[in-house]
Structures are given as structure tokens and as C-alpha cells.
PDB file of C-alpha atoms in Angstrom:
ATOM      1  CA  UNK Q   1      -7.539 -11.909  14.548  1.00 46.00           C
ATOM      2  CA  UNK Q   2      -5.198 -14.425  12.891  1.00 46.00           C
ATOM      3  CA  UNK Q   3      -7.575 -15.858  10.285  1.00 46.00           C
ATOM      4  CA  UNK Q   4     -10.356 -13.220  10.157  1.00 49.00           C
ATOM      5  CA  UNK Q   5     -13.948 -13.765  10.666  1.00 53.00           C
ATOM      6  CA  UNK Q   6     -16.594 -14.389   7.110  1.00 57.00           C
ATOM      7  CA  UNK Q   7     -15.475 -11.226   4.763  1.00 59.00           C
ATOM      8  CA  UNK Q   8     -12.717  -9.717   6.718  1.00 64.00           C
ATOM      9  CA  UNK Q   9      -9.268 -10.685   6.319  1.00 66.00           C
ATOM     10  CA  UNK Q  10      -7.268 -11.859   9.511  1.00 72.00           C
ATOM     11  CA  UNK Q  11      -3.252 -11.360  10.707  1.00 77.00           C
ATOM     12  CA  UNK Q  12      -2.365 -14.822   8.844  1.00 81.00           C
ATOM     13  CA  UNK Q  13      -4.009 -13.807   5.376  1.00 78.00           C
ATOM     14  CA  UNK Q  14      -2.507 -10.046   5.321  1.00 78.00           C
ATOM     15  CA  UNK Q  15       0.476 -11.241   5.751  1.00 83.00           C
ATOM     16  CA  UNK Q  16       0.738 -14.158   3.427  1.00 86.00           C
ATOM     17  CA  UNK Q  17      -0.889 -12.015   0.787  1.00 83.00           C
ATOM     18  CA  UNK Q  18       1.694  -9.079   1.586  1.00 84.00           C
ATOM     19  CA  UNK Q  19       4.750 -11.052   1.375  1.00 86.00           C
ATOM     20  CA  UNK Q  20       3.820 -13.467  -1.913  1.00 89.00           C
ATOM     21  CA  UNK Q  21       2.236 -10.462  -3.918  1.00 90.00           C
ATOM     22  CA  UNK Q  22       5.738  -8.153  -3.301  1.00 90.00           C
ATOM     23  CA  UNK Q  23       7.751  -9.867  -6.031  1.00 91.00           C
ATOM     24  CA  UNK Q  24       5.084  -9.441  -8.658  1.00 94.00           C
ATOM     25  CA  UNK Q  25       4.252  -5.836  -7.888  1.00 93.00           C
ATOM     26  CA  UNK Q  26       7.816  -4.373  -7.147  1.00 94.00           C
ATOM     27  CA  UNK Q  27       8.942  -4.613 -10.689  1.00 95.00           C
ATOM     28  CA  UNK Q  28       5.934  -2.399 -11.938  1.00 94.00           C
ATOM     29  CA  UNK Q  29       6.909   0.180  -9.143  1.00 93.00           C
ATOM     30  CA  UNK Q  30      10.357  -0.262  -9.990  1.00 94.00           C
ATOM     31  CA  UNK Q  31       9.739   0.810 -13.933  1.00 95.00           C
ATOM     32  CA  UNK Q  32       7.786   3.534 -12.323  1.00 93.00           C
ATOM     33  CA  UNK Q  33      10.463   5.159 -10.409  1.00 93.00           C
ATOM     34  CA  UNK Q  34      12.974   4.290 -12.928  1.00 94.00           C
ATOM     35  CA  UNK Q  35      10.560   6.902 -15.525  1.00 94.00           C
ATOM     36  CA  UNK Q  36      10.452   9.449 -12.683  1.00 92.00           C
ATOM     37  CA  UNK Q  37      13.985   9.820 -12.545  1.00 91.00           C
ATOM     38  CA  UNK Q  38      14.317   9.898 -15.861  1.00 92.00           C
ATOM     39  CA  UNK Q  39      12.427  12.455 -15.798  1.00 93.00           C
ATOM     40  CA  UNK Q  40      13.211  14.779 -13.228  1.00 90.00           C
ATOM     41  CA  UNK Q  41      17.059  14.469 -14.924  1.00 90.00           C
ATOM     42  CA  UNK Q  42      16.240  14.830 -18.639  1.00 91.00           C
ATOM     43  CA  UNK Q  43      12.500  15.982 -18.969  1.00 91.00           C
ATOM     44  CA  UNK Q  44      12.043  13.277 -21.197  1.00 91.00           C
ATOM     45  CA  UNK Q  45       9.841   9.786 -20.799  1.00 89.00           C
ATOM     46  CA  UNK Q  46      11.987   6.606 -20.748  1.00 92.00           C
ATOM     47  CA  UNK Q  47      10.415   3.615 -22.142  1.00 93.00           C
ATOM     48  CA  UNK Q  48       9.328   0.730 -20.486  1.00 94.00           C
ATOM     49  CA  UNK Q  49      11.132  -1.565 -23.233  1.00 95.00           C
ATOM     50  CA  UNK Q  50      14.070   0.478 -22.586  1.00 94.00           C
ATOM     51  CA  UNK Q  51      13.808  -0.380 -18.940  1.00 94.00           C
ATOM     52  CA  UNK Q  52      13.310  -3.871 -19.537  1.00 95.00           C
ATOM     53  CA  UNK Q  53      16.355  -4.532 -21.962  1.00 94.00           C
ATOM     54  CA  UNK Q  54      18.838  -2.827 -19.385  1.00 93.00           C
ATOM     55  CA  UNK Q  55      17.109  -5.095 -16.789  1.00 94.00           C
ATOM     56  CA  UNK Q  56      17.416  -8.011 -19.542  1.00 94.00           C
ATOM     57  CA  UNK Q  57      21.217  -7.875 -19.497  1.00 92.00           C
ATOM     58  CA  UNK Q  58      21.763  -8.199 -15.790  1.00 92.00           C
ATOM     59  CA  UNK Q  59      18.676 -10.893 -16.203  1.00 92.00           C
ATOM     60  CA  UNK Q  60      15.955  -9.186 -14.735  1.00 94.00           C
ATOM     61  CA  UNK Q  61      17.899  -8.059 -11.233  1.00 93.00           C
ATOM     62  CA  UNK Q  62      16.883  -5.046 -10.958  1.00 93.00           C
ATOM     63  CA  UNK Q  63      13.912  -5.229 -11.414  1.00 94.00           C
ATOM     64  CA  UNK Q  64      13.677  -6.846  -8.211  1.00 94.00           C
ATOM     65  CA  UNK Q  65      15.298  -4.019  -6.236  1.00 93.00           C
ATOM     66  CA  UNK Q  66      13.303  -2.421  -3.212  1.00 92.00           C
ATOM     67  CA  UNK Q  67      11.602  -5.989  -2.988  1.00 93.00           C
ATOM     68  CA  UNK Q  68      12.231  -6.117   1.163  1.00 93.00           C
ATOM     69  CA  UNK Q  69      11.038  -2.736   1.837  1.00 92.00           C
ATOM     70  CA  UNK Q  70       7.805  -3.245  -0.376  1.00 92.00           C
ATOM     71  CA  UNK Q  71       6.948  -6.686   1.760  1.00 92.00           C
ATOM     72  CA  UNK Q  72       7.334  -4.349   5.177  1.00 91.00           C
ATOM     73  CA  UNK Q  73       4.969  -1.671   3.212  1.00 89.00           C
ATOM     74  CA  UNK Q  74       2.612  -3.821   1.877  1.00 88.00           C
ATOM     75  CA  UNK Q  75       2.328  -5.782   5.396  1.00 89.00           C
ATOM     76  CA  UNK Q  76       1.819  -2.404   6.785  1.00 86.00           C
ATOM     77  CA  UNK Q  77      -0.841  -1.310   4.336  1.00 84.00           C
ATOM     78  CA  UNK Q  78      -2.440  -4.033   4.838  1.00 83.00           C
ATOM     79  CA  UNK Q  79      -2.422  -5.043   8.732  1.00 83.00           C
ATOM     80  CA  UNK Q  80      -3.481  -1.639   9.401  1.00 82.00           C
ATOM     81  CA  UNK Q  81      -5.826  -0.974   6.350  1.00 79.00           C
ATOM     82  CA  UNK Q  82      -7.223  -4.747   5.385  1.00 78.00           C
ATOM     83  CA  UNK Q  83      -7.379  -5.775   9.388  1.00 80.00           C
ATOM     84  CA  UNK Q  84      -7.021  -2.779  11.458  1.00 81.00           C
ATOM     85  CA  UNK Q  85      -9.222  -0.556   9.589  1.00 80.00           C
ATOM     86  CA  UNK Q  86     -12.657  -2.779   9.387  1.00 81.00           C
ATOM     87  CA  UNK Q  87     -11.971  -3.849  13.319  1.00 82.00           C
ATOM     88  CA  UNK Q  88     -11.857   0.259  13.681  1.00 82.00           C
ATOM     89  CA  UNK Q  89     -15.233   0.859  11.960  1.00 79.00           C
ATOM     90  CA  UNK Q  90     -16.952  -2.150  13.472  1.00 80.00           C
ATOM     91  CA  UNK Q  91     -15.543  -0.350  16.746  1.00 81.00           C
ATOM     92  CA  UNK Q  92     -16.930   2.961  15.784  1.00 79.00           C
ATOM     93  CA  UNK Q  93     -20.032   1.730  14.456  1.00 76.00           C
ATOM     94  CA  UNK Q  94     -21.371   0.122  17.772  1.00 77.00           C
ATOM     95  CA  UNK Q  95     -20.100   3.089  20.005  1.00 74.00           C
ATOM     96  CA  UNK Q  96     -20.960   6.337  17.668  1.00 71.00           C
ATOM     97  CA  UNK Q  97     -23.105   4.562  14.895  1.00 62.00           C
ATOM     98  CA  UNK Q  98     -26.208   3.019  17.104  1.00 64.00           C
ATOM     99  CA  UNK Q  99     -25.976   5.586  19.115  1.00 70.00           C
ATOM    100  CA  UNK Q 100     -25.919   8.660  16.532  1.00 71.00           C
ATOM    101  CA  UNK Q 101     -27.287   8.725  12.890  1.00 71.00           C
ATOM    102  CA  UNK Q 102     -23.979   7.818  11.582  1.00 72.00           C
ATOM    103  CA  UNK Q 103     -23.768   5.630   8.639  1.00 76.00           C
ATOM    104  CA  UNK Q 104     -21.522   2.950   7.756  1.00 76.00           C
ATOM    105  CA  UNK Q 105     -20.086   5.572   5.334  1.00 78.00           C
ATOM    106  CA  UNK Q 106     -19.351   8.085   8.018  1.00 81.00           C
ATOM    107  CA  UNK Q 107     -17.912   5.298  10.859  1.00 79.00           C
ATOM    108  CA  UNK Q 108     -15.454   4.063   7.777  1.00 81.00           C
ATOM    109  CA  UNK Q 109     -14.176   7.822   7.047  1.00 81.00           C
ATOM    110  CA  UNK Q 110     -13.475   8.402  10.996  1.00 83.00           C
ATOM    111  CA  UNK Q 111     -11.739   4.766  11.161  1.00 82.00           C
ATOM    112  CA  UNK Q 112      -9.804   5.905   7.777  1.00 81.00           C
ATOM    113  CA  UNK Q 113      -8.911   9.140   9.394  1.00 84.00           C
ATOM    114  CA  UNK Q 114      -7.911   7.341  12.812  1.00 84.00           C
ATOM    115  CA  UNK Q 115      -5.255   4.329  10.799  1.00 84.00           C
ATOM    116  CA  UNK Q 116      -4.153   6.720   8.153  1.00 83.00           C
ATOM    117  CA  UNK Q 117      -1.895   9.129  10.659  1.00 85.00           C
ATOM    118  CA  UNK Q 118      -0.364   5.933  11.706  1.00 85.00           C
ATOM    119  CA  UNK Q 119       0.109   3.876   8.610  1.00 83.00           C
ATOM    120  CA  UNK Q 120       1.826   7.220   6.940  1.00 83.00           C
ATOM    121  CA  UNK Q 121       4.229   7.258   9.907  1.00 84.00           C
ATOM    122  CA  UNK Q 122       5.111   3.169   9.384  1.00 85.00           C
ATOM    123  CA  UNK Q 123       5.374   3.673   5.352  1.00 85.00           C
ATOM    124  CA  UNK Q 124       7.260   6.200   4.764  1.00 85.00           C
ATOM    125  CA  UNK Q 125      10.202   5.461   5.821  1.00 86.00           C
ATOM    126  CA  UNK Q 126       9.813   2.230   3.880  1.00 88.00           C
ATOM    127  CA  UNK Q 127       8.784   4.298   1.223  1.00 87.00           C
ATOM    128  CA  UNK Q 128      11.899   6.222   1.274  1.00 87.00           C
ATOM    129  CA  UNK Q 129      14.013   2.804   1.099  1.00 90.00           C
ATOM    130  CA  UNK Q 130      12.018   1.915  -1.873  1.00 91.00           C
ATOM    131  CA  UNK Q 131      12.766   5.156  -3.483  1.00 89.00           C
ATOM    132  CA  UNK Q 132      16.705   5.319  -2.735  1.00 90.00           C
ATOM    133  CA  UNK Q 133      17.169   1.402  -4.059  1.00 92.00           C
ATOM    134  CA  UNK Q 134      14.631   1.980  -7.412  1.00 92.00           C
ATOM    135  CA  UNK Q 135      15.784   5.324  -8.302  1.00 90.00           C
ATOM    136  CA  UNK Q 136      19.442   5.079  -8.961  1.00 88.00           C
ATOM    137  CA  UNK Q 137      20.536   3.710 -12.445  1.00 88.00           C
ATOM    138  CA  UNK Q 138      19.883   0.314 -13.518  1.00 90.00           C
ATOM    139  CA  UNK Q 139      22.975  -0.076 -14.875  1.00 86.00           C
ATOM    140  CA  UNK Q 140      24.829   1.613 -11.841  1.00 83.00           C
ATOM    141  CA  UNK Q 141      25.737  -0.291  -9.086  1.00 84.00           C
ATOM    142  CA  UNK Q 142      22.312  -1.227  -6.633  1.00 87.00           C
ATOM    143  CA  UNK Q 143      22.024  -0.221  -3.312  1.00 89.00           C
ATOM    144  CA  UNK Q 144      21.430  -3.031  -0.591  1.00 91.00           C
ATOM    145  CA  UNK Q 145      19.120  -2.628   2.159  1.00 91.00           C
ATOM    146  CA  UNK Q 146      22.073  -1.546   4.303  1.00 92.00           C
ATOM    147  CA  UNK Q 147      23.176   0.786   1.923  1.00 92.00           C
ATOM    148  CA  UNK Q 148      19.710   2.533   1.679  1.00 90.00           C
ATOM    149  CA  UNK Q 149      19.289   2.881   5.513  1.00 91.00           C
ATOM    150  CA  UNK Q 150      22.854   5.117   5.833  1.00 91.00           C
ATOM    151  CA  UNK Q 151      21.578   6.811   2.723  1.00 88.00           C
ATOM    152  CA  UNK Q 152      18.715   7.715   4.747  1.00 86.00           C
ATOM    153  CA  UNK Q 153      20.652   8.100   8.274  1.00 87.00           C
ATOM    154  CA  UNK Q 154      22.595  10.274   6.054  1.00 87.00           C
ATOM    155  CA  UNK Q 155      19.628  12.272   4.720  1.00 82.00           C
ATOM    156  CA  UNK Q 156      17.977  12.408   8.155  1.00 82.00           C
ATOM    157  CA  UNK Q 157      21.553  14.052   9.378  1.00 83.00           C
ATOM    158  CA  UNK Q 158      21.100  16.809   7.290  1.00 82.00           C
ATOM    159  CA  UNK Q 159      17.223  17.257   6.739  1.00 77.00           C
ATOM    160  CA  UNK Q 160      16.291  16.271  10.248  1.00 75.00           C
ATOM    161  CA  UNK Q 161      12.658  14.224  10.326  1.00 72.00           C
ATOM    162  CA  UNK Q 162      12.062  15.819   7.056  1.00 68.00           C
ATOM    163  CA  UNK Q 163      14.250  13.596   5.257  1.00 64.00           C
ATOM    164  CA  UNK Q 164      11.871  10.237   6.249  1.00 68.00           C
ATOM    165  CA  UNK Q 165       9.070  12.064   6.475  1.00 68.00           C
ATOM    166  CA  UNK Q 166       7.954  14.006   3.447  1.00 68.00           C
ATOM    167  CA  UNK Q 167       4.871  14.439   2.300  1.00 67.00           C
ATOM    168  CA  UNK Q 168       3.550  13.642   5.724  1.00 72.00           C
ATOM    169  CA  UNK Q 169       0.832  15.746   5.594  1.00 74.00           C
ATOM    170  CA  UNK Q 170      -0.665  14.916   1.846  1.00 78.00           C
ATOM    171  CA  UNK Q 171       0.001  11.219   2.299  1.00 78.00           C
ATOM    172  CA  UNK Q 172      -2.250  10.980   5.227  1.00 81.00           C
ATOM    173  CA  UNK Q 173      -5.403  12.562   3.180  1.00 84.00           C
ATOM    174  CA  UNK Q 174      -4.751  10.395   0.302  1.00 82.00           C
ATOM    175  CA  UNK Q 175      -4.920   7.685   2.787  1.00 82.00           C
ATOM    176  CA  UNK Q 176      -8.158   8.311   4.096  1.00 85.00           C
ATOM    177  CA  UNK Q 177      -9.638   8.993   0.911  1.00 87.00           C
ATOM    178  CA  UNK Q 178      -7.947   5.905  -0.637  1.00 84.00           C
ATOM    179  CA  UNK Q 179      -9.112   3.851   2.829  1.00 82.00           C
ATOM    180  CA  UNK Q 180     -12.695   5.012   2.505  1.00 84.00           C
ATOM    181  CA  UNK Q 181     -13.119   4.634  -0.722  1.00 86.00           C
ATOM    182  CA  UNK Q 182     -11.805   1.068  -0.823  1.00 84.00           C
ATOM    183  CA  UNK Q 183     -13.999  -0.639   1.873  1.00 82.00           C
ATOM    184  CA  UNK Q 184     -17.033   1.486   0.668  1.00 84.00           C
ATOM    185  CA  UNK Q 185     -16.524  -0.060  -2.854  1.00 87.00           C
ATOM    186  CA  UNK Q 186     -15.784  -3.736  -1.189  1.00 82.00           C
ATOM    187  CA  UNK Q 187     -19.064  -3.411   1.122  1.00 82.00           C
ATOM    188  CA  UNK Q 188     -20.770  -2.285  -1.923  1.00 88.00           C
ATOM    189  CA  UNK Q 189     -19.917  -4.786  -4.068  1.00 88.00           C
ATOM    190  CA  UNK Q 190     -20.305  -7.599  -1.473  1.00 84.00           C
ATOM    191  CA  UNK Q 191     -23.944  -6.251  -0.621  1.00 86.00           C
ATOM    192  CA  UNK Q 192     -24.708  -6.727  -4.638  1.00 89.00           C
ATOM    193  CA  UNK Q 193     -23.837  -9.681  -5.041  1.00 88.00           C
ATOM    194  CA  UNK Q 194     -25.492 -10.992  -2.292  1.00 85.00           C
ATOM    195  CA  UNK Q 195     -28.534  -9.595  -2.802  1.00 86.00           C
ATOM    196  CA  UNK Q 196     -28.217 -11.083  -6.688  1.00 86.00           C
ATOM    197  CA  UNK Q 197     -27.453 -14.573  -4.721  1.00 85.00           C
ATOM    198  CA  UNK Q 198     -30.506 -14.313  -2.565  1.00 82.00           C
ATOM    199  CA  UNK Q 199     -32.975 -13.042  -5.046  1.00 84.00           C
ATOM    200  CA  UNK Q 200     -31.884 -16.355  -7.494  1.00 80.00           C
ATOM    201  CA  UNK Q 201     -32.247 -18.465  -4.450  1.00 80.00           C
ATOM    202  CA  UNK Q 202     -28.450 -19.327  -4.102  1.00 75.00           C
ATOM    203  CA  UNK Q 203     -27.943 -18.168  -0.472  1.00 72.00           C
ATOM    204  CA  UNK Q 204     -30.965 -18.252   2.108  1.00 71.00           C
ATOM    205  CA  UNK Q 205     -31.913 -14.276   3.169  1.00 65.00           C
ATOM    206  CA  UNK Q 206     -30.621 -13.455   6.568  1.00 64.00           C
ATOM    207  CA  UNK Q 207     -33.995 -13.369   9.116  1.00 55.00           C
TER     208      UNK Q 207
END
């Protein structure tokens, strides 16, 4: 489970990969939700340069905002859909698949549709965090992690559930077409180029 088994991804590498990627991929999402706000206040597009040269004079801060919540959603997305998911199908596959005319297309959709419920529920309140620390100004003052979680206690107060979870319902079919989709395209991919490998003799076909 910890270091995976030949293609498959185990506990250790998810996490490594969730933690290290976070600070190159939160200022791209941070740019994003700084042009949706934008936005949704003036109904015009903000640049990205713009972005960058209010980031520039508080050297590049902000752009690092939301950073902690990203690592816990990243580490989510990908213990449930890098690990969890392929464990699922292989699951699936030898209890429905050999025993039905289920493909490894089908077994992956019912896995996808059995994590998704569950890593919507774990995201989007991380999500949320994200969304209250990246959407306020850059040049206003930045909410902490702290900060974000009353924000959201507050929200929660006055919404109920709804104000972690919404968009519950549409977030859990983009997840299991976004699950499905992936691992089809990696098995795909992974079948070509093996087949490429053993028809130039670089890997000896499996008997």
C-alpha cells in the first residue's frame, strides 16, 4: 500500500507527490480565482500580468495563499483517486468482472462512482478554504488558515451544510467522469506503449 505495486502508485508516492507539487500549482489556481472575482465584481477580465505585479510588490506572497488547504486536497485527490480508486477496480474486476461481461471500462466507472461520493465530501470543504484565502484582494489583508475556518464556521452558521457543501451534487459527476476518464487514458496509454516495446523486442511478451 505504501509504495505501490509495478504501475500503481502507493500511500508514500501520493503523498510525496501531493505535498511537493502544491507550491507550484497553487499560484496558477490562485490567478484563477483572483480573475473570477474579478469578475463576478466588475464583469470584466483581470490580467494575469496585472495579477502578477500586485503579487510582485508584496514579492510573490500571495500568490502562495491557499497553499495548506491545496496539499490536504491534492493528498485527498490523490489517496483516494491515484491509490484508492485502481485498488477499487482491481476489487470490482475480480468479484463482478470474471464473473459478468464487464469490462475494465465498466469496473473503473463503478469504482469512479463508489470514491467520487467520498472524495467530494473530503474536498470541499478544503475547497472552500482555498476559495475564502484566494478570493479576497491581493492587496487586502490575507486570510490565515484560522481565519478561513471561522469564515467558514461563520458561513456554516448561517447556510447550514450548504455553506461547505455546495455543488455537492455536480462535483461528484464531474468526479466520476474526470476518474474514469483518467485511468482509462493511463491504461490506454500504458497498453501502447508496451505493446510498441514488445513488438521492437525491448520488453519480453507476457506468456
Amino acid at each position: 500500500f505504501f509504495l505501490g505495486e509495478g504501475e500503481n502508485p502507493g500511500f508514500a508516492a501520493a503523498t510525496a507527490a501531493s505535498i511537493l507539487s502544491a507550491p507550484f500549482i497553487n499560484p496558477i489556481r490562485m490567478i484563477e480565482k483572483q480573475q473570477r472575482a474579478y469578475f463576478k465584481q466588475t464583469g470584466a477580465t483581470k490580467p494575469i500580468f496585472e495579477i502578477l505585479r500586485e503579487s510582485a510588490a508584496q514579492k510573490f506572497a500571495p500568490l502562495f495563499r491557499g497553499t495548506i488547504p491545496l496539499m490536504g486536497h491534492s493528498l485527498a485527490s490523490a489517496l483516494l483517486g491515484l491509490v484508492g480508486q485502481p485498488r477499487l477496480q482491481k476489487y470490482i474486476q475480480q468479484e463482478l468482472g470474471d464473473k459478468t461481461s464487464m469490462g475494465r471500462a465498466a469496473t473503473g466507472l463503478v469504482a469512479s462512482a463508489v470514491v467520487s461520493p467520498i472524495y467530494v465530501v473530503v474536498t470541499n470543504p478544503l475547497s472552500r478554504l482555498e476559495v475564502i484565502m484566494q478570493t479576497n484582494s491581493i492587496q487586502g489583508k490575507a486570510y490565515s488558515v484560522t481565519s478561513a475556518i471561522k469564515e467558514m464556521v461563520t458561513d456554516m452558521t448561517a447556510f447550514g451544510m450548504r455553506g461547505v457543501f455546495r455543488g455537492q451534487g455536480i462535483g461528484i459527476m464531474k468526479a466520476v467522469i474526470s476518474l474514469t476518464l483518467f485511468h482509462e487514458g493511463r491504461h490506454f496509454l500504458q497498453d501502447q506503449f508496451k505493446s510498441y516495446n514488445e513488438s521492437h523486442g525491448y520488453l519480453a511478451p507476457e506468456l
